[in-house]
Amino acid sequence: MAVTGQLDGSELSVPTVEAPKPGLMKRWFKGSSAYLYLAPTFIILAIFVYFPIVSSLRLSLNRVAPFGNQEIFVGAENYTRLLGSSEFWNTVKVSMWFMVGTVPIGIVLAVAIALLLSYPVRRLSWLHRMLIFVPVVISSAIAGVLFRLLYNPVVGFINHWLSFIGIDGPNWLTDRTFALVAVIIAVVWRQLGFNVIIALAGLQSIDDTLYEAAKVDGASAWQRVRYITLPMLSPTLFFLAVINVIISLQAFGEINILTDGGPGQATTNLVYSVFIDAFVGTSFRGLASAQAFMLAIIIMVFSFLQFRGLGKKVHYQ
Amino acid sequence: MTTLDAVEQQAVEIARPKRADKFKWGEIPLHIVLIAIGLLVSTPIIIAFFMSFTPLKEIVTRPTPELLPDTWVFDNYRTAWNATPFARFMFNSFVQTGLITIGQVLFSVLAAYAFAMFDFRFKNALFAFVIGSLFVPFELIFIPNFITISDLGWANTYAGLAVPFLASAFGVFMLRQFFLTLPRDLFDAAKVDGASNWYYLWKVVVPLSKGGISAFTIFSFLGAWNQYLWPLIITNDESMRTAQIGIRFFLVNQERATDWGAIMAGAMIVMVPTLVVFLVAQKQLVKGIAMSGLKG
Amino acid sequence: MRRKLFALFLALAMVAAACGSDDPVTDPGTDTTEAPTVTTQPTDDGTTDTTEAMADVVQIEFWHAMADDLGAVVDELVGRYNASQDAVQVNATFQGSYDDTYNALLAAFETGTEPNIVQNFDLAAQTMFDTGRLVPAHTLMAAGDAESYLAAPRDYYSDETGMVALAFNSSTPIVYYNADMFEAAGLDAPAPDWTFSDFLDTCDTLEANGVEFCATFGTVGWFFEQILANSGGLYFNNDNGRTARATEVEFNKGQGAEVFEFLSGLIADGHAPNLGNTWSDTDSVFFAGQAAMNFDSTSGARGMQDGADFEVKTAFIPHSDSSERNGVVIGGAALWLIDDEDDAKDAAAWDFMKFMTEADQQVTWHTGTGYFPVLASLQDSPPDELSTFWAENPNFVTAIDQLATTNTTNADGSINYAVLGGRAGPFPEIRRIIVEAYDAVLNGGLSAQEALDEAAAKANQALADYNAFFE
């Protein structure tokens, strides 16, 4: 069975799995104790996920004093102010560029590497996998610290190595464009192990007999990738796209450690802007909450658009 | 074969891939390419490793960066360990991670069991309630959570670090899938024996789902260990900082030319637990990740 | 069965609760406030045993922002205080940069985890006043105590009622230079009143002699603020926010553009590398011999002198060609006493604060870091050890002279608000806005004036947002 890529709000269970017949179960598990089993999860989610949505909404309709001790109701002022502010649109733009920079590259790299890894070899495959998978356990904070060293203009390695091939490396963290590229590289790197594993799982779920049949028909290696692997991999690609979009929109640790949102606001994405407005300097919680709402809406819209756009092309086995 | 068996099988194959029947010379270019990619991917960690043994004097006085130290020293680890209470940070991280992992696994098992086995009013609504939380970005809720935890007086406490994360919608969903695949005969047998729900959960369901539970445990462990934004805002007492925040403060705590050797030593210290988990439980980890593909 | 389930939840709840309260650090209040403060009221029979005495020690939480070698000296002084008496135990916590400390403190007021004493920087003054949570220093001082401080740090941290915070670590920005490079280029020590043109001439000479970068500095807000003051420019309206709450910035008027053009031009024209908003990478470049001059605080005198393997000398910061040298504002930070609503505790904290500004500690602090001593007596009649130290370490005197030669009054005798320093609630954000203005010039193609105008618009918005709550 394939790892199916269904994202549909109404039906989230994996369709191939049959639940035991309710009629029989009903008699045995006479339900009310179910609520006790659910209670801890329910309580935590209610207090720390659903309730905050409501209070975020309330905060976003108020101006909140720097010490959190006063609130002035201002209605939609925070929202209108954001929509009219070039800084807000800049953070949206940074978030979008960030997504465009991380998601396609991350997925292409992952699939390419997974294709190489899926070719059976006699020995050493454990080593290949270990070296390639390892970023999966690296935190965003550590990734930030490691890349901060690599990009350092004095003791960093990247520009030093670039100089071997005759390239005079840029100011990675103080040039607007390269700072964004620098953070994108760090995030793609941290995400790579995860993506390769997902891609490999997808590849290995493809039935070998399809390839054998294609070989018999004289398909070239590229043709087999193009006409068998990629279509059969589409549910996995779909999943990778969704999860990577969400992860890229939520990038925080690398930005905090590498650039602090700078230079200027070149790497201030929405999340970072929320953080700055809420917790840096005298805070503006109302404005921050309004931005958080916008971010949430963008994340949901993207999930939906992707589902609509990709969903039609996705191949289900 | 069920979906989850398939994933289990895949995970085994991903971590310990099937081997070709015999060695072929033609593989050699592939090996070279893969090792090169592997080295490139691990470069940041390899550099950190070597840098952590290089004396500061060497780092700042070299005309160009070099990978290997001329003299290997252990001082950087001593500096990092003494300059910041890393022992305490690591302990805090273990407590936070432990609480979150235990909470998520336990509560997810309970909730998944209810969703998989029970029939009750509002089941669908409650399931939607749980799954819906997957779509709420953390950024939307961390400001109110900060206020809630503050009002509870839980800032700078393990409770404040862990409680908001004790439930996992993903865990509920994934484990429910597992529980649904268990063979029907077992229910009947248990029913005949007059087993209680509670007994059945712990004596039958959990042992049979060990694979899925351990995969989720690793997944949950890594997520908790690597948390950054939340501990950054909810702790300000040095003795309550976690390792991830500790490394950030250690980086900030550089008044003069940055002591990269000590910083990398600190980074290595913070990475070790996750690297150990990676080496020891690679299979479970891979399985947990492969199964997260089911979520979509 | 259900009972078991309940028991389980109960156990978990207890675990969670235990995590919330058992650890002593989690609840700074309990271990100290519940204990009777024997420190001030010894038991009548005088037989307090040791364990009880231990429990009665007043715990004082002290947050500071002193990193690295500076933090080590703070720890030394705190250790000295704790060893000097056994009634009070001060626990020092490093909270990161000045900005980090400021952010952490504001968040702590919400979470109820604020310390007793915080070392908070110059820019935080207005915000600190506005918290309404301070015990102003002058309410605890003996009459005339305030006079023992140098005028600049005293006035900086005073409001109309008197001194609010105790200046502890005061600094001014200076230029560290590589004396070997200056000598090789045949350059003399820079004159105290050197202008931008003099500076750029020096750059040309140095660079003609093969120096890679003439200077290095981080694109932080401080150097702009200071060189603007040195050129006689105001930062905020209402006399730099000193006679009434600042409502608008002034930095984009008058001298502002000339100063900002000089600073951003050093980077744009390749005289200085663009290292971004940093205090440490600049030192790396300076130590590595890539730059001849390094703008930094006098607080780095010790580290700079010890870290370099060439001779380090120091000079005043330059001023604009179109102005006379005006002098500098004090930087650094002060100790603020936060009201614990427990007089004994406040008194204990105050005792420590006073200790930190006593002559012995100030000498250790000064010689160990480079922050100048805040006591007037130490400059008027220095003890022998200090005179000897200054004779041997002239780099430590530059900042003191730079401040001493500052024009605190204008020609007409009125107060020179430019060097008294700006005061505004959202000053830290405004500093961040200046960091962005550097980028607007260096990457965004704006002129210095355009970048400052853009920054002024953002800063004025921040002022309006803040002031709205304090009308």
PDB file of N, CA and C in Angstrom, chain C residues 438-467:
ATOM      1  N   TYR C 438      20.783  52.246   8.174  1.00  0.00           N
ATOM      2  CA  TYR C 438      22.078  51.913   7.562  1.00  0.00           C
ATOM      3  C   TYR C 438      21.840  51.046   6.330  1.00  0.00           C
ATOM      4  N   ASP C 439      20.988  50.051   6.512  1.00  0.00           N
ATOM      5  CA  ASP C 439      20.714  49.143   5.400  1.00  0.00           C
ATOM      6  C   ASP C 439      20.048  49.876   4.241  1.00  0.00           C
ATOM      7  N   ALA C 440      19.178  50.844   4.580  1.00  0.00           N
ATOM      8  CA  ALA C 440      18.494  51.581   3.516  1.00  0.00           C
ATOM      9  C   ALA C 440      19.499  52.342   2.655  1.00  0.00           C
ATOM     10  N   VAL C 441      20.590  52.813   3.282  1.00  0.00           N
ATOM     11  CA  VAL C 441      21.627  53.491   2.509  1.00  0.00           C
ATOM     12  C   VAL C 441      22.493  52.462   1.774  1.00  0.00           C
ATOM     13  N   LEU C 442      22.940  51.436   2.512  1.00  0.00           N
ATOM     14  CA  LEU C 442      23.940  50.527   1.955  1.00  0.00           C
ATOM     15  C   LEU C 442      23.354  49.562   0.929  1.00  0.00           C
ATOM     16  N   ASN C 443      22.131  49.125   1.155  1.00  0.00           N
ATOM     17  CA  ASN C 443      21.520  48.174   0.223  1.00  0.00           C
ATOM     18  C   ASN C 443      20.351  48.762  -0.547  1.00  0.00           C
ATOM     19  N   GLY C 444      19.715  49.767   0.049  1.00  0.00           N
ATOM     20  CA  GLY C 444      18.473  50.250  -0.548  1.00  0.00           C
ATOM     21  C   GLY C 444      18.656  51.446  -1.468  1.00  0.00           C
ATOM     22  N   GLY C 445      19.867  51.952  -1.565  1.00  0.00           N
ATOM     23  CA  GLY C 445      20.135  53.040  -2.502  1.00  0.00           C
ATOM     24  C   GLY C 445      19.585  54.395  -2.078  1.00  0.00           C
ATOM     25  N   LEU C 446      19.174  54.550  -0.821  1.00  0.00           N
ATOM     26  CA  LEU C 446      18.702  55.855  -0.371  1.00  0.00           C
ATOM     27  C   LEU C 446      19.897  56.730   0.018  1.00  0.00           C
ATOM     28  N   SER C 447      19.691  58.055  -0.031  1.00  0.00           N
ATOM     29  CA  SER C 447      20.713  58.946   0.501  1.00  0.00           C
ATOM     30  C   SER C 447      20.589  58.948   2.016  1.00  0.00           C
ATOM     31  N   ALA C 448      21.610  59.482   2.668  1.00  0.00           N
ATOM     32  CA  ALA C 448      21.579  59.526   4.133  1.00  0.00           C
ATOM     33  C   ALA C 448      20.348  60.293   4.611  1.00  0.00           C
ATOM     34  N   GLN C 449      20.068  61.429   3.953  1.00  0.00           N
ATOM     35  CA  GLN C 449      18.911  62.231   4.363  1.00  0.00           C
ATOM     36  C   GLN C 449      17.611  61.459   4.162  1.00  0.00           C
ATOM     37  N   GLU C 450      17.480  60.788   3.020  1.00  0.00           N
ATOM     38  CA  GLU C 450      16.246  60.027   2.755  1.00  0.00           C
ATOM     39  C   GLU C 450      16.074  58.908   3.776  1.00  0.00           C
ATOM     40  N   ALA C 451      17.186  58.225   4.058  1.00  0.00           N
ATOM     41  CA  ALA C 451      17.110  57.123   5.019  1.00  0.00           C
ATOM     42  C   ALA C 451      16.704  57.641   6.393  1.00  0.00           C
ATOM     43  N   LEU C 452      17.250  58.781   6.778  1.00  0.00           N
ATOM     44  CA  LEU C 452      16.905  59.334   8.097  1.00  0.00           C
ATOM     45  C   LEU C 452      15.459  59.821   8.131  1.00  0.00           C
ATOM     46  N   ASP C 453      14.997  60.380   7.008  1.00  0.00           N
ATOM     47  CA  ASP C 453      13.597  60.820   6.975  1.00  0.00           C
ATOM     48  C   ASP C 453      12.657  59.633   7.121  1.00  0.00           C
ATOM     49  N   GLU C 454      13.012  58.552   6.433  1.00  0.00           N
ATOM     50  CA  GLU C 454      12.201  57.330   6.537  1.00  0.00           C
ATOM     51  C   GLU C 454      12.232  56.819   7.985  1.00  0.00           C
ATOM     52  N   ALA C 455      13.431  56.817   8.559  1.00  0.00           N
ATOM     53  CA  ALA C 455      13.580  56.357   9.944  1.00  0.00           C
ATOM     54  C   ALA C 455      12.779  57.261  10.887  1.00  0.00           C
ATOM     55  N   ALA C 456      12.806  58.573  10.617  1.00  0.00           N
ATOM     56  CA  ALA C 456      12.101  59.516  11.489  1.00  0.00           C
ATOM     57  C   ALA C 456      10.599  59.244  11.468  1.00  0.00           C
ATOM     58  N   ALA C 457      10.082  58.921  10.277  1.00  0.00           N
ATOM     59  CA  ALA C 457       8.644  58.642  10.196  1.00  0.00           C
ATOM     60  C   ALA C 457       8.288  57.432  11.052  1.00  0.00           C
ATOM     61  N   LYS C 458       9.107  56.384  10.957  1.00  0.00           N
ATOM     62  CA  LYS C 458       8.841  55.182  11.768  1.00  0.00           C
ATOM     63  C   LYS C 458       8.994  55.488  13.251  1.00  0.00           C
ATOM     64  N   ALA C 459      10.031  56.256  13.572  1.00  0.00           N
ATOM     65  CA  ALA C 459      10.299  56.559  14.979  1.00  0.00           C
ATOM     66  C   ALA C 459       9.167  57.401  15.567  1.00  0.00           C
ATOM     67  N   ASN C 460       8.670  58.353  14.778  1.00  0.00           N
ATOM     68  CA  ASN C 460       7.583  59.198  15.288  1.00  0.00           C
ATOM     69  C   ASN C 460       6.323  58.370  15.536  1.00  0.00           C
ATOM     70  N   GLN C 461       6.100  57.390  14.682  1.00  0.00           N
ATOM     71  CA  GLN C 461       4.969  56.486  14.889  1.00  0.00           C
ATOM     72  C   GLN C 461       5.151  55.716  16.197  1.00  0.00           C
ATOM     73  N   ALA C 462       6.363  55.224  16.414  1.00  0.00           N
ATOM     74  CA  ALA C 462       6.633  54.473  17.644  1.00  0.00           C
ATOM     75  C   ALA C 462       6.432  55.370  18.867  1.00  0.00           C
ATOM     76  N   LEU C 463       6.873  56.626  18.767  1.00  0.00           N
ATOM     77  CA  LEU C 463       6.681  57.558  19.883  1.00  0.00           C
ATOM     78  C   LEU C 463       5.194  57.781  20.152  1.00  0.00           C
ATOM     79  N   ALA C 464       4.433  57.975  19.065  1.00  0.00           N
ATOM     80  CA  ALA C 464       2.994  58.213  19.230  1.00  0.00           C
ATOM     81  C   ALA C 464       2.321  57.000  19.858  1.00  0.00           C
ATOM     82  N   ASP C 465       2.676  55.808  19.376  1.00  0.00           N
ATOM     83  CA  ASP C 465       2.068  54.588  19.919  1.00  0.00           C
ATOM     84  C   ASP C 465       2.359  54.450  21.410  1.00  0.00           C
ATOM     85  N   TYR C 466       3.575  54.746  21.770  1.00  0.00           N
ATOM     86  CA  TYR C 466       3.965  54.599  23.171  1.00  0.00           C
ATOM     87  C   TYR C 466       3.304  55.669  24.030  1.00  0.00           C
ATOM     88  N   ASN C 467       3.441  56.921  23.557  1.00  0.00           N
ATOM     89  CA  ASN C 467       2.950  58.027  24.375  1.00  0.00           C
ATOM     90  C   ASN C 467       1.434  57.980  24.592  1.00  0.00           C
TER      91      ASN C 467
END
